[in-house]
Protein backbone atom coordinates (compact mmCIF):
# COMPACT_ATOMS: atom_id res chain seq x y z
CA UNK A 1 -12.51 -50.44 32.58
CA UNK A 2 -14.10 -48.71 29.89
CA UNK A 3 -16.59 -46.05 30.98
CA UNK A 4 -17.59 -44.95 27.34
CA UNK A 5 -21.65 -45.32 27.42
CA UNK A 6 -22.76 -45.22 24.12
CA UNK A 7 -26.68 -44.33 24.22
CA UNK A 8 -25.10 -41.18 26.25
CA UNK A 9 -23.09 -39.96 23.48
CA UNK A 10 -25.96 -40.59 20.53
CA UNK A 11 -28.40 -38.93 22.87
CA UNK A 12 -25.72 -35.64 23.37
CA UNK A 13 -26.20 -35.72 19.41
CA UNK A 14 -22.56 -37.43 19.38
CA UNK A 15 -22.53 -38.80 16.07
CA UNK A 16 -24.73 -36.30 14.28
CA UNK A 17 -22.27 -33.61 15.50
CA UNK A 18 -19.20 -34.99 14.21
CA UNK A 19 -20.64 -35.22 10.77
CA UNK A 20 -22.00 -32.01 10.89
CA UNK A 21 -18.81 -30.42 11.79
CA UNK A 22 -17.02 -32.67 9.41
CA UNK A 23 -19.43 -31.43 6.54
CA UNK A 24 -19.39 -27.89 7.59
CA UNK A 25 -15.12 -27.80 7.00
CA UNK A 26 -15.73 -29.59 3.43
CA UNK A 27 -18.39 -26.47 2.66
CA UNK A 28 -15.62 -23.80 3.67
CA UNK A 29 -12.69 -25.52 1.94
CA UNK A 30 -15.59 -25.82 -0.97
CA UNK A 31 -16.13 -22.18 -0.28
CA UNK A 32 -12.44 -21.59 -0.60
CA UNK A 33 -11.62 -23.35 -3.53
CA UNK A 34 -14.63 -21.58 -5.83
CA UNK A 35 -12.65 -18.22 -4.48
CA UNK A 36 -9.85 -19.35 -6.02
CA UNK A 37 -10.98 -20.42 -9.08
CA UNK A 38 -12.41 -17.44 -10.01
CA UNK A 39 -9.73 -15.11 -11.93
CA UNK A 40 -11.68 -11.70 -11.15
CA UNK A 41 -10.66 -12.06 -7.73
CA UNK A 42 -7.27 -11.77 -8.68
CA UNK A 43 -5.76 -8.27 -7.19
CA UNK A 44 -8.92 -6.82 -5.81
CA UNK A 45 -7.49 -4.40 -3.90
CA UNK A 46 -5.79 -2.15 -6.65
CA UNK A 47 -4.41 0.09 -4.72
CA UNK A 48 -4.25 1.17 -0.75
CA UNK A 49 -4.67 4.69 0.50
CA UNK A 50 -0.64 6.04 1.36
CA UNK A 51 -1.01 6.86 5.17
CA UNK A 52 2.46 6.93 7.14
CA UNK A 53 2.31 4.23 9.84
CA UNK A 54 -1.06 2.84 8.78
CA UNK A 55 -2.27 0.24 11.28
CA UNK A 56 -2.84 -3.49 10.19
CA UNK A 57 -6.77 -3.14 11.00
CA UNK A 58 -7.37 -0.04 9.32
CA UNK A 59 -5.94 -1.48 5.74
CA UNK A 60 -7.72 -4.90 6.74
CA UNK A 61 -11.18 -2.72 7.69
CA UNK A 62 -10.65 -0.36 4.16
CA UNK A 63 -9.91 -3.46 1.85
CA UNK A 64 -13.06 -5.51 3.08
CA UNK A 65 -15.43 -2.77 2.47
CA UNK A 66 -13.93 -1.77 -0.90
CA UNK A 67 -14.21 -5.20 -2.20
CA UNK A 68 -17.96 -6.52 -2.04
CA UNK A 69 -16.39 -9.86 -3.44
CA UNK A 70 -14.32 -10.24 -0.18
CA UNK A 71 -17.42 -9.49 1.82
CA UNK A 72 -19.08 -12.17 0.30
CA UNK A 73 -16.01 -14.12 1.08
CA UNK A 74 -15.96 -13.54 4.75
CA UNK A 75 -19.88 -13.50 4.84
CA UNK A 76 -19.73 -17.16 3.40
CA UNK A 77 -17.14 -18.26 5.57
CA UNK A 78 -18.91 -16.94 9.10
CA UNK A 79 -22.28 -18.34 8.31
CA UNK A 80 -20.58 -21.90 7.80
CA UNK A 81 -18.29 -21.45 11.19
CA UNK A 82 -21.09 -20.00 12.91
CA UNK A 83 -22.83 -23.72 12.55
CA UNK A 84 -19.67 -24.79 14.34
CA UNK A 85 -20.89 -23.27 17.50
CA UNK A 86 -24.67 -25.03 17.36
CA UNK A 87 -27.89 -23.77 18.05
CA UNK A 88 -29.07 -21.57 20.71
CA UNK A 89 -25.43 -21.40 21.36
CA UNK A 90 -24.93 -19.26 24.78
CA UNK A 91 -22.23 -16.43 25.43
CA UNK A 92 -20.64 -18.72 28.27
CA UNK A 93 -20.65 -21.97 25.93
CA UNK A 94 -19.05 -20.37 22.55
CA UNK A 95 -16.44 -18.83 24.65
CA UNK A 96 -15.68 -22.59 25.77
CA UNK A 97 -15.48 -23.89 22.56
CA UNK A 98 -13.36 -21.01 21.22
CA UNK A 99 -10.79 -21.70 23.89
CA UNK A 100 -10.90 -25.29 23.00
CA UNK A 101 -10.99 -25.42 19.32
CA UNK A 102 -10.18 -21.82 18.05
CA UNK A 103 -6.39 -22.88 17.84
CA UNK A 104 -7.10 -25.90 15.87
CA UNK A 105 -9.75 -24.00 13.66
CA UNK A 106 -6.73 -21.51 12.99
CA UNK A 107 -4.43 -24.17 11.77
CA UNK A 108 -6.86 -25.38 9.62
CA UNK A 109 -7.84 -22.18 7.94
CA UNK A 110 -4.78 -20.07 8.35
CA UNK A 111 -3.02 -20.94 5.11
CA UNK A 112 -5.99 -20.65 3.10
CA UNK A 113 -6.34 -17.34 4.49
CA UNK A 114 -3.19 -16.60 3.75
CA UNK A 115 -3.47 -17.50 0.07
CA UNK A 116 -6.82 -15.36 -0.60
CA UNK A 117 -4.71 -12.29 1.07
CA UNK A 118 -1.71 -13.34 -1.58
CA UNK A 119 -4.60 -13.43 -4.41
CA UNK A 120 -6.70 -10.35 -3.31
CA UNK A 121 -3.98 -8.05 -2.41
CA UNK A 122 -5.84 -7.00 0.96
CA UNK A 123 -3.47 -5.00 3.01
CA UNK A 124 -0.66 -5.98 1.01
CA UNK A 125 1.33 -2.96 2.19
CA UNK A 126 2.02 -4.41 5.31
CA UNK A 127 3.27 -8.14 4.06
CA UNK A 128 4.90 -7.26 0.70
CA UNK A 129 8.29 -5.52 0.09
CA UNK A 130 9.60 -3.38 -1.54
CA UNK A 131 11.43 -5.56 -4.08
CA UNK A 132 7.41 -7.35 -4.51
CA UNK A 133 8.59 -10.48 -2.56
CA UNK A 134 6.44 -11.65 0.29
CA UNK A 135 7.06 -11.43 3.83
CA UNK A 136 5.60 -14.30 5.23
CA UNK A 137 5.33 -13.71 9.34
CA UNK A 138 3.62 -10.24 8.08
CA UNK A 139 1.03 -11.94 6.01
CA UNK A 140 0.55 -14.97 8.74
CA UNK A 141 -0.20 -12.32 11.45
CA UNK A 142 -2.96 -10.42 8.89
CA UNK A 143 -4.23 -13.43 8.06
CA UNK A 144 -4.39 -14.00 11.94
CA UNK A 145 -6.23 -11.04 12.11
CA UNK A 146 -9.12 -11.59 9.34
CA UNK A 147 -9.74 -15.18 10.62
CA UNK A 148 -10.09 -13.23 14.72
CA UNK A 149 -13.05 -11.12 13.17
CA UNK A 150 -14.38 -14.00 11.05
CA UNK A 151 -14.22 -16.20 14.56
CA UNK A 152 -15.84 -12.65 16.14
CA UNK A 153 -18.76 -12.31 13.94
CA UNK A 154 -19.82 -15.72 13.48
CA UNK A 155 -19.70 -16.09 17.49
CA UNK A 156 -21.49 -12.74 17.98
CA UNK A 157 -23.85 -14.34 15.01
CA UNK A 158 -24.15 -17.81 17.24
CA UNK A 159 -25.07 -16.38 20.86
CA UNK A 160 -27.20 -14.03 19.19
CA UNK A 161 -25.40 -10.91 20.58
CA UNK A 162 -24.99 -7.55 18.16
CA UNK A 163 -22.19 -6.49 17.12
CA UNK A 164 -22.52 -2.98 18.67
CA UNK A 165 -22.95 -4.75 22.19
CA UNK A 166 -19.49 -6.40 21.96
CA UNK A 167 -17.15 -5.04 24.46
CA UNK A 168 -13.39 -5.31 24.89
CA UNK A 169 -12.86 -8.14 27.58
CA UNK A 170 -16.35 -9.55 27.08
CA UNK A 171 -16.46 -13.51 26.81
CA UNK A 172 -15.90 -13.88 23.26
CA UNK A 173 -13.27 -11.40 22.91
CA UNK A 174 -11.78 -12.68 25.70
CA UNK A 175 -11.70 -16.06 24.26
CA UNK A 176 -10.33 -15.28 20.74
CA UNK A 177 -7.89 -12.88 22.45
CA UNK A 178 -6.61 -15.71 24.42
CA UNK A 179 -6.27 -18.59 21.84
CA UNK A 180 -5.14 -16.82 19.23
CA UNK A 181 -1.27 -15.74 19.16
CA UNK A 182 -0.45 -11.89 18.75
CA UNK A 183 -3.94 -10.56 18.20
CA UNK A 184 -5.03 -7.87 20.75
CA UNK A 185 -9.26 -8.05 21.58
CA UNK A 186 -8.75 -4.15 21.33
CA UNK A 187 -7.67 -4.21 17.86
CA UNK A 188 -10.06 -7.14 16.65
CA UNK A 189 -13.20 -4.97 18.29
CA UNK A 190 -12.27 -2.08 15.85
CA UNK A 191 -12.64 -4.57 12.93
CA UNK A 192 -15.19 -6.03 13.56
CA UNK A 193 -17.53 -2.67 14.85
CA UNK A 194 -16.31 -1.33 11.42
CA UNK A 195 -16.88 -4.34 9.39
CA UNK A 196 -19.39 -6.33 11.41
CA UNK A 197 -22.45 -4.79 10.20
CA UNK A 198 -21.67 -5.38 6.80
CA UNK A 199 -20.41 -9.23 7.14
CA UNK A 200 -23.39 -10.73 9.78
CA UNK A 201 -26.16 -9.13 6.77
């Protein structure tokens, strides 16, 4: 027996939800795909400070604010994913959907992420060699990184919550922490506190 009720799913906003998250991914791969068109964004990051052991975040925090064109990247990017999360979103219900979809988002957006690293040359002393070649795990897990404090800000942005009230182990870190593979809520708050301000403006 099929229990599907119909008027309940058009009065939840059912239909008009689907196409509004099917429009919002067109507008980011649109988003994307202008990036790359663009040949000044080609090798933004020139050159990256020589620091022995530098951490992941701290070359991902220094490229992002050295590049205003990557900021308006990432700025793009959250205020389309925020709309992912709906209106008057609460704390409690974006951590839900972040544990439900923030896997699938990933997938979706990783290797595009991975591509504007490749073209921008943001942190690219952690994922390229020595011989130039590119190591691919290194640049999947700082692309896993940007995409954490892209999925940070824009469900900070969503519930309404500042950036500077974001605590390690609070619901959204939490959530991120725990669908995404490899990425520590620690390391994604420093990000974010650092860059936050400058992407929600």
């Amino acid at each position: 027996m099929n229990n599907f009720d119909y008027k309940k799913y058009l009065a939840a906003g059912g239909v008009n939800q689907q196409l509004t998250e099917a429009q919002i991914h067109e507008e980011i791969e649109k988003i994307f795909e202008e990036f790359f068109n663009d040949p000044s964004n080609k090798d933004i990051i020139k050159e990256e400070k020589e620091q022995i052991d530098e951490a992941i975040g701290g070359l991902i925090a220094g490229g992002i604010l050295s590049a205003p064109k990557l900021i308006a990247l990432l700025g793009k990017l959250i205020k389309k994913i925020q709309g992912l999360f709906g209106k008057e979103a609460s704390e409690e219900g974006i951590a839900s959907k972040i544990e439900k979809a923030g896997e699938n988002l990933e997938k979706k957006y990783i290797q595009l992420l991975m591509k504007a690293i490749k073209l921008t040359g943001i942190a690219k002393s952690v994922w390229k060699k020595e011989d130039g070649s590119v190591d691919k795990e290194k640049l999947h897990d700082t692309a896993e990184v940007i995409f954490a404090v892209i999925l940070t800000v824009a469900a900070a942005a969503a519930g309404g919550t500042a950036i500077s009230a974001l605590k390690d182990g609070a619901g959204i870190i939490a959530a991120i922490e725990g669908g995404l593979t490899g990425i520590k809520g620690s390391e994604i708050l420093a990000i974010v506190q650092k860059i936050g301000p400058k992407l929600a403006a």
